[in-house]
Tab-separated table of C-alpha atoms in Angstrom:
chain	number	residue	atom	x	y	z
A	1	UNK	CA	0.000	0.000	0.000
A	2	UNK	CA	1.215	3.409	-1.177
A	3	UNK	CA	0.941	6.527	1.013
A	4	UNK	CA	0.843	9.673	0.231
A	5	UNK	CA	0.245	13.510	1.190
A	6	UNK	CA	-1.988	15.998	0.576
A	7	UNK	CA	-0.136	18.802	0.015
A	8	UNK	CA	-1.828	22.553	1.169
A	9	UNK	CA	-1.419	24.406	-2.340
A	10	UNK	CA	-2.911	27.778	-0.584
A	11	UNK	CA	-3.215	30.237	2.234
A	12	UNK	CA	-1.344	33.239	3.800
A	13	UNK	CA	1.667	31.051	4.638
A	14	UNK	CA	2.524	28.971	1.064
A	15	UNK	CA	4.495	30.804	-1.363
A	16	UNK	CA	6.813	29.250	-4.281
A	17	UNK	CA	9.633	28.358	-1.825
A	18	UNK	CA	6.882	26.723	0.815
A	19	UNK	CA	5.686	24.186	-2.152
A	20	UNK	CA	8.934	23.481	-2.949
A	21	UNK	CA	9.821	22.417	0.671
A	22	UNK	CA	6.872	20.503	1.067
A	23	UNK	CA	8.028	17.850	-2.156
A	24	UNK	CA	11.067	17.686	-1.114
A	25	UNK	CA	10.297	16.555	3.063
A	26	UNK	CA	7.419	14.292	1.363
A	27	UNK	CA	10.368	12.405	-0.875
A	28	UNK	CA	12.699	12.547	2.108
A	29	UNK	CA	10.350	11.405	4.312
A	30	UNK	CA	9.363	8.032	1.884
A	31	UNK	CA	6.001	9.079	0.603
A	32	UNK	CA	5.073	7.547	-2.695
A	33	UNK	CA	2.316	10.438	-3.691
A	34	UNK	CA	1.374	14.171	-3.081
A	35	UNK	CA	-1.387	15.780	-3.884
A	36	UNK	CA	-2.989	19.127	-4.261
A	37	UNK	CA	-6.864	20.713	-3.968
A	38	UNK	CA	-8.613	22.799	-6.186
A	39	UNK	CA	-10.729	26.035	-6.272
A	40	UNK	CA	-11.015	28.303	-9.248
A	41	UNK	CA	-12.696	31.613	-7.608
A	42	UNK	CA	-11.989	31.908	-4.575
A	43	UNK	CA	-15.574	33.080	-3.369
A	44	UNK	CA	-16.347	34.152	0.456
A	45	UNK	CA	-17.339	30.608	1.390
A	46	UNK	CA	-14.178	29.076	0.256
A	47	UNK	CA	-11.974	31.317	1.625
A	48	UNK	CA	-12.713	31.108	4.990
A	49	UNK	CA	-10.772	27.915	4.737
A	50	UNK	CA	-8.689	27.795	1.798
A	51	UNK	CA	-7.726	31.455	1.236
A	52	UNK	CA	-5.460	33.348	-1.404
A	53	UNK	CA	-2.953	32.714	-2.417
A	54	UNK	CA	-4.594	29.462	-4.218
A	55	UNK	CA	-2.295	27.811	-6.413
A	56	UNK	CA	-3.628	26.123	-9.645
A	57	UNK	CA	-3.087	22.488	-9.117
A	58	UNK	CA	-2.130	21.728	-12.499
A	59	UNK	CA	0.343	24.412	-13.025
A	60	UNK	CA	1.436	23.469	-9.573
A	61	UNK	CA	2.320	19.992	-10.043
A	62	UNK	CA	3.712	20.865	-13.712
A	63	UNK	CA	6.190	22.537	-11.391
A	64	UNK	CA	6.459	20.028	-8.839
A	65	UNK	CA	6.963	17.197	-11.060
A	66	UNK	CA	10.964	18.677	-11.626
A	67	UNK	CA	11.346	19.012	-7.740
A	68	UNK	CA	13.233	15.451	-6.520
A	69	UNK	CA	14.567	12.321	-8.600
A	70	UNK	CA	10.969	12.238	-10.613
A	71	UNK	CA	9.925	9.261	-7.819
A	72	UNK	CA	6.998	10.898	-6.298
A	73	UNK	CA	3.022	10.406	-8.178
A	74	UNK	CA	1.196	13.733	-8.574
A	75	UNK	CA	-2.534	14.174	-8.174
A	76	UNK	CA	-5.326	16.040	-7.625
A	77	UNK	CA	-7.783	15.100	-4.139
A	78	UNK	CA	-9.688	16.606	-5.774
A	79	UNK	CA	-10.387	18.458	-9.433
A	80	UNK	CA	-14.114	19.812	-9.203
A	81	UNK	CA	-14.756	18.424	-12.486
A	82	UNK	CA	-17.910	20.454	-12.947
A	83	UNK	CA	-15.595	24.101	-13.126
A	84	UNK	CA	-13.738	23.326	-16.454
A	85	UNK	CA	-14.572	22.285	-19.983
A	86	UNK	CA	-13.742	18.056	-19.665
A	87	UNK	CA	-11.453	18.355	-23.190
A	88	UNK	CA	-9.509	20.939	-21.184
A	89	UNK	CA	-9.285	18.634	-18.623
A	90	UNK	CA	-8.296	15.874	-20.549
A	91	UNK	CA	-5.875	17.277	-22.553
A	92	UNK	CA	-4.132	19.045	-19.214
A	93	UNK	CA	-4.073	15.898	-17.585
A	94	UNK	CA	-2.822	13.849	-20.369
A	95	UNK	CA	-0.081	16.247	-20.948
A	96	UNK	CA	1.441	16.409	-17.511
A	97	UNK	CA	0.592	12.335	-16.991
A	98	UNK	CA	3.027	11.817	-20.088
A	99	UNK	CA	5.260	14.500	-19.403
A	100	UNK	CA	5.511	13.214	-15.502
A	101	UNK	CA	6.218	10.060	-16.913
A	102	UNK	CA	3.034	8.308	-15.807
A	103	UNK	CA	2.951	9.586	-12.310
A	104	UNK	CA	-0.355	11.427	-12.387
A	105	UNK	CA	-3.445	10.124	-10.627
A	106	UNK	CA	-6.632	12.578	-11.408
A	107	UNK	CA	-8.618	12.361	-7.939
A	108	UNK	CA	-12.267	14.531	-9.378
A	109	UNK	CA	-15.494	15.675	-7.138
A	110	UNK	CA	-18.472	17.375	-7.971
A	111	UNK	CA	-17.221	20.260	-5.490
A	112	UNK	CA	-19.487	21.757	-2.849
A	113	UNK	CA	-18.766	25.552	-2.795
A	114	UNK	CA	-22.110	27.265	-3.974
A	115	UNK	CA	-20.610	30.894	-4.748
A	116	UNK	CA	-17.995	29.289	-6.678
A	117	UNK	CA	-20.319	27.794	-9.123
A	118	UNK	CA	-22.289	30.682	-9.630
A	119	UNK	CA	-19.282	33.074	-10.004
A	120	UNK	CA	-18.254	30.652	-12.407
A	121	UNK	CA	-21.812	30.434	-13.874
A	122	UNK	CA	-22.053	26.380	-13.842
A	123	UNK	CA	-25.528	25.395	-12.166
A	124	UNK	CA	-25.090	24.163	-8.495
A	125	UNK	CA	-27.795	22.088	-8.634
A	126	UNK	CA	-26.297	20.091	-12.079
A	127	UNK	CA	-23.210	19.427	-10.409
A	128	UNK	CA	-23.573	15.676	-10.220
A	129	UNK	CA	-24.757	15.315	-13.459
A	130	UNK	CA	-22.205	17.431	-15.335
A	131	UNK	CA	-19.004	15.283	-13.257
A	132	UNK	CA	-20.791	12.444	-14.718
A	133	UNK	CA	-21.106	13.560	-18.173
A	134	UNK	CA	-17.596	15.186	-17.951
A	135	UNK	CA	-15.950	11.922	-16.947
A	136	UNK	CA	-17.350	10.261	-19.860
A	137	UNK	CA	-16.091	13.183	-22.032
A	138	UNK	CA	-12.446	12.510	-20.158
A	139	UNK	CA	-12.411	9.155	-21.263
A	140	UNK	CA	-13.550	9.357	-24.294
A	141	UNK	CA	-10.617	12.018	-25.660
A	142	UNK	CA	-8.441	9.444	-23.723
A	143	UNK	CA	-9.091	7.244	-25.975
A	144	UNK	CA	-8.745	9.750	-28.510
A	145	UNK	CA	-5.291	10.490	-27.797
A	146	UNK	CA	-3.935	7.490	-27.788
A	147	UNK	CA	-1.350	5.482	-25.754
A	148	UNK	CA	-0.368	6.555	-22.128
A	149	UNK	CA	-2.785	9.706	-22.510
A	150	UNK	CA	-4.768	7.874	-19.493
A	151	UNK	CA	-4.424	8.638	-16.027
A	152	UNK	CA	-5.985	6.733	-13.249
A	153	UNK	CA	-9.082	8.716	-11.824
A	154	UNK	CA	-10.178	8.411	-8.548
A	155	UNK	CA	-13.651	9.637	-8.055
A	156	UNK	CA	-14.211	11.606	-4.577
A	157	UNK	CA	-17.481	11.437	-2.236
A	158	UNK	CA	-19.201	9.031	-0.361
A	159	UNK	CA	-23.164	9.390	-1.239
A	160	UNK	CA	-24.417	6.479	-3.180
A	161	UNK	CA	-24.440	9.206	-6.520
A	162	UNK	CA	-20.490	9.311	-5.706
A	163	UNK	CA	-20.245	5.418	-5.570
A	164	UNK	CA	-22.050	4.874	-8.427
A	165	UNK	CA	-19.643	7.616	-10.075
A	166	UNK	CA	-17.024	5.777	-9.088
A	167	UNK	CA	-18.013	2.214	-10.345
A	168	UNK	CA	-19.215	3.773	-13.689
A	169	UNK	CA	-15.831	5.852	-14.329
A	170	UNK	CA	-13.612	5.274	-11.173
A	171	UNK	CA	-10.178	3.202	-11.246
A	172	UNK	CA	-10.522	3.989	-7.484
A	173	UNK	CA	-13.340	4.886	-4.557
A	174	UNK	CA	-11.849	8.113	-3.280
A	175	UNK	CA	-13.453	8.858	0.072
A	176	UNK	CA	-12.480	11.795	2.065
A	177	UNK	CA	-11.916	11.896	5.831
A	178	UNK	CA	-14.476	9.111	6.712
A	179	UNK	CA	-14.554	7.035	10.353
A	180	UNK	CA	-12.761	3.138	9.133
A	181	UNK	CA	-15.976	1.534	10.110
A	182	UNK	CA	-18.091	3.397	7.297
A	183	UNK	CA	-15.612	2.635	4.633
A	184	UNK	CA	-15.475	-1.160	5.501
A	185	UNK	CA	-19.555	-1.122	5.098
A	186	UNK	CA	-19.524	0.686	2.314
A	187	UNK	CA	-16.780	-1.467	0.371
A	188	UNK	CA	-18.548	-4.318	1.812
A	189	UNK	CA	-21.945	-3.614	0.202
A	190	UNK	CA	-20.262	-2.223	-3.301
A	191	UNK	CA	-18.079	-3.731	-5.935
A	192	UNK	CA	-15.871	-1.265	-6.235
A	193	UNK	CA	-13.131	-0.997	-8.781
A	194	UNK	CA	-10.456	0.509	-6.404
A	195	UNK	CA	-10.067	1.762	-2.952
A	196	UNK	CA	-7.547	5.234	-2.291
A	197	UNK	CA	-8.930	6.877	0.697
A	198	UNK	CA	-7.569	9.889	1.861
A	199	UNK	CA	-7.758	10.533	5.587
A	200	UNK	CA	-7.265	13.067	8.403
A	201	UNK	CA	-3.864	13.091	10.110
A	202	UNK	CA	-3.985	14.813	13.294
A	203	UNK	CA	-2.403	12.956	16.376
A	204	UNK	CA	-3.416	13.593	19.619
A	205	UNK	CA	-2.554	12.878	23.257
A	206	UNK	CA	-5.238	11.266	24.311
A	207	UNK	CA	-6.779	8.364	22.516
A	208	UNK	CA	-9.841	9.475	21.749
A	209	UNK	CA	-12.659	6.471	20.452
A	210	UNK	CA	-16.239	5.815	19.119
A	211	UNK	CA	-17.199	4.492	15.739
A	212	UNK	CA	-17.553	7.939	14.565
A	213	UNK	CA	-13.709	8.752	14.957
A	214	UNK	CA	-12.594	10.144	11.802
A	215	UNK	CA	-9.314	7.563	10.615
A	216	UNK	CA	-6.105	9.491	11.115
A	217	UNK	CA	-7.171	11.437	14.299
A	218	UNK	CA	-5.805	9.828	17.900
A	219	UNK	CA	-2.455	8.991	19.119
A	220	UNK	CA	0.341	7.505	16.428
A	221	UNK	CA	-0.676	3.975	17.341
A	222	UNK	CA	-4.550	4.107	16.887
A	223	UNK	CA	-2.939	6.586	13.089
A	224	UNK	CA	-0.847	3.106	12.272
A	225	UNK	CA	-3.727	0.495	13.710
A	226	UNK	CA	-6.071	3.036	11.080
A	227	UNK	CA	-3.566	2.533	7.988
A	228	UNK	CA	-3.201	-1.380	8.523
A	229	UNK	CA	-7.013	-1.837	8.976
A	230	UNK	CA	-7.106	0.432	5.539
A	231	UNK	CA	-4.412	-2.220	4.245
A	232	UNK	CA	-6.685	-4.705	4.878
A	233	UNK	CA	-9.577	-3.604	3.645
A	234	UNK	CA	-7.970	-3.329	0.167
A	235	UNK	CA	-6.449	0.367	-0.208
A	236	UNK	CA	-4.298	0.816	-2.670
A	237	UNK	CA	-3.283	3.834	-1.456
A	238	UNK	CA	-3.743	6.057	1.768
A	239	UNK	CA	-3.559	9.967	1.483
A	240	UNK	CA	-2.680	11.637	4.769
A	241	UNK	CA	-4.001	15.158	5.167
A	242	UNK	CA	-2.633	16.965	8.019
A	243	UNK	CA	-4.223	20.695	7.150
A	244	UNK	CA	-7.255	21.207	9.912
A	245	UNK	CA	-8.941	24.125	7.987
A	246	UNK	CA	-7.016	27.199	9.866
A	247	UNK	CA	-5.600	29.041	7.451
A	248	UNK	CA	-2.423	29.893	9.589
A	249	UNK	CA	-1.720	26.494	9.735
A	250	UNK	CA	0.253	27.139	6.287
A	251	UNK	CA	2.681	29.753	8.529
A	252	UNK	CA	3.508	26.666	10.218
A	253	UNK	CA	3.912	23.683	7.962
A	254	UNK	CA	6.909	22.264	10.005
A	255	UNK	CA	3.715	21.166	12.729
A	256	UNK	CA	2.620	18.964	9.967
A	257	UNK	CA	6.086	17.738	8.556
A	258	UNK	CA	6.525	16.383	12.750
A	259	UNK	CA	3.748	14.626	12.200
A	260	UNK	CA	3.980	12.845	8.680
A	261	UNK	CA	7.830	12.198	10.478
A	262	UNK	CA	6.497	10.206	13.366
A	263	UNK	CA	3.398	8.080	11.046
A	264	UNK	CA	6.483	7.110	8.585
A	265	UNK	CA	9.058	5.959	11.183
A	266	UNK	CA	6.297	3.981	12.813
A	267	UNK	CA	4.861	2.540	9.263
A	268	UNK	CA	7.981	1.826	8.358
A	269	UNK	CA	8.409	-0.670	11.662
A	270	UNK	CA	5.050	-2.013	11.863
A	271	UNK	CA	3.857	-2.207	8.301
């Protein structure tokens, strides 16, 4: 099982020099994959947790992709697919995918921020349908393009639209910050064509427990018995995502590279 980091690709703290840092502590540190967010407009309701500056995620990990020894997958957890014409998506993704050298994993959502749709004038309320239509568009000019234009999409959400989504177009189930327990029963009851979670990481010193406990949130055991349990249910992949939704978090990113430190050593010896 891969693991990987989602990388925060905005706020009052992350400049140039930031992003840079960030790939190069999740290479030294052993991670297999980072990965970035997405907002276009950066509307009221979105910045009150994801404020300017916002970095483009493609551009982003065009630029990322030359940081390191060219080791690390690049993705997107996730595109809102709904925000951008699918052949522009397509042919952006296929490009960096091939120029990356196949490391590029497009995560996609249907997005939930209802100022950003209507600055950007898509319908909120046709936001499921359009990611589905878009994703068929996606493939389609994939197969258009030709050989190793493909990347593998993992489709974000957990609603039973979102799992459908992800068995119709998916290579992967991409939930997002979801207690263990509701990802077992949902894998259990669905055939699903992949499994890449991504996941909270925020340790604690207590050990705090319920069935409702997010997986990644307690002390670094309960983090590690989390990731195994994910092993076994399948995952191909784990993303870690240690940004809590305080902007001035991203002043502070060596908080987060402690933590990612600690979950690898202790992978790395119990995994």
């Amino acid at each position: 099982m891969q693991l990987g980091v989602n990388v925060p690709n905005f706020g009052p703290g992350t400049d140039p020099g930031v992003l840079r840092d960030w790939a190069r502590v999740v290479e030294g540190l052993g991670f297999d994959l980072l990965m970035v967010s997405d907002h276009v407009a950066v509307t009221a309701d979105v910045a009150e947790r994801y404020p300017e500056p916002f970095y483009d995620p493609f551009t982003t990990l065009s630029w990322l992709a030359g940081v390191g020894d060219g080791r690390l997958r690049l993705g997107t957890t996730v595109l809102v697919l709904p925000y951008r014409n699918p052949l522009l998506v397509a042919r952006m993704a296929s490009t960096l995918h091939r120029l990356s050298g196949g490391r590029f994993v497009l995560g996609v959502g249907v997005g939930w921020a209802r100022q950003e749709f209507e600055a950007l004038g898509v319908p909120f309320g046709a936001r499921g349908r359009l990611t589905d239509e878009y994703l068929g568009a996606v493939r389609a000019a994939w197969a258009e393009q030709g050989e190793g234009a493909a990347a593998p999409v993992w489709v974000g959400g957990h609603s039973e639209a979102a799992i459908r989504r992800a068995v119709a177009f998916g290579d992967a189930w991409h939930p997002l910050r979801l207690p263990v327990a509701r990802m077992r029963s949902v894998l259990e009851n669905h055939a699903l064509p992949g499994f890449a979670p991504r996941i909270a990481l925020r340790l604690t010193d207590g050990a705090p427990d319920g069935p409702d406990r997010p997986a990644g949130v307690g002390n670094l055991q309960q983090v590690v018995a989390d990731l195994r349990e994910l092993r076994g249910l399948g995952a191909e992949a784990v993303v870690l995502d240690p940004y809590h939704a305080d902007p001035e978090e991203t002043r502070r990113p060596e908080t987060a590279w402690r933590a990612l430190a600690a979950v690898a050593e202790a992978w790395r010896r119990t995994a």
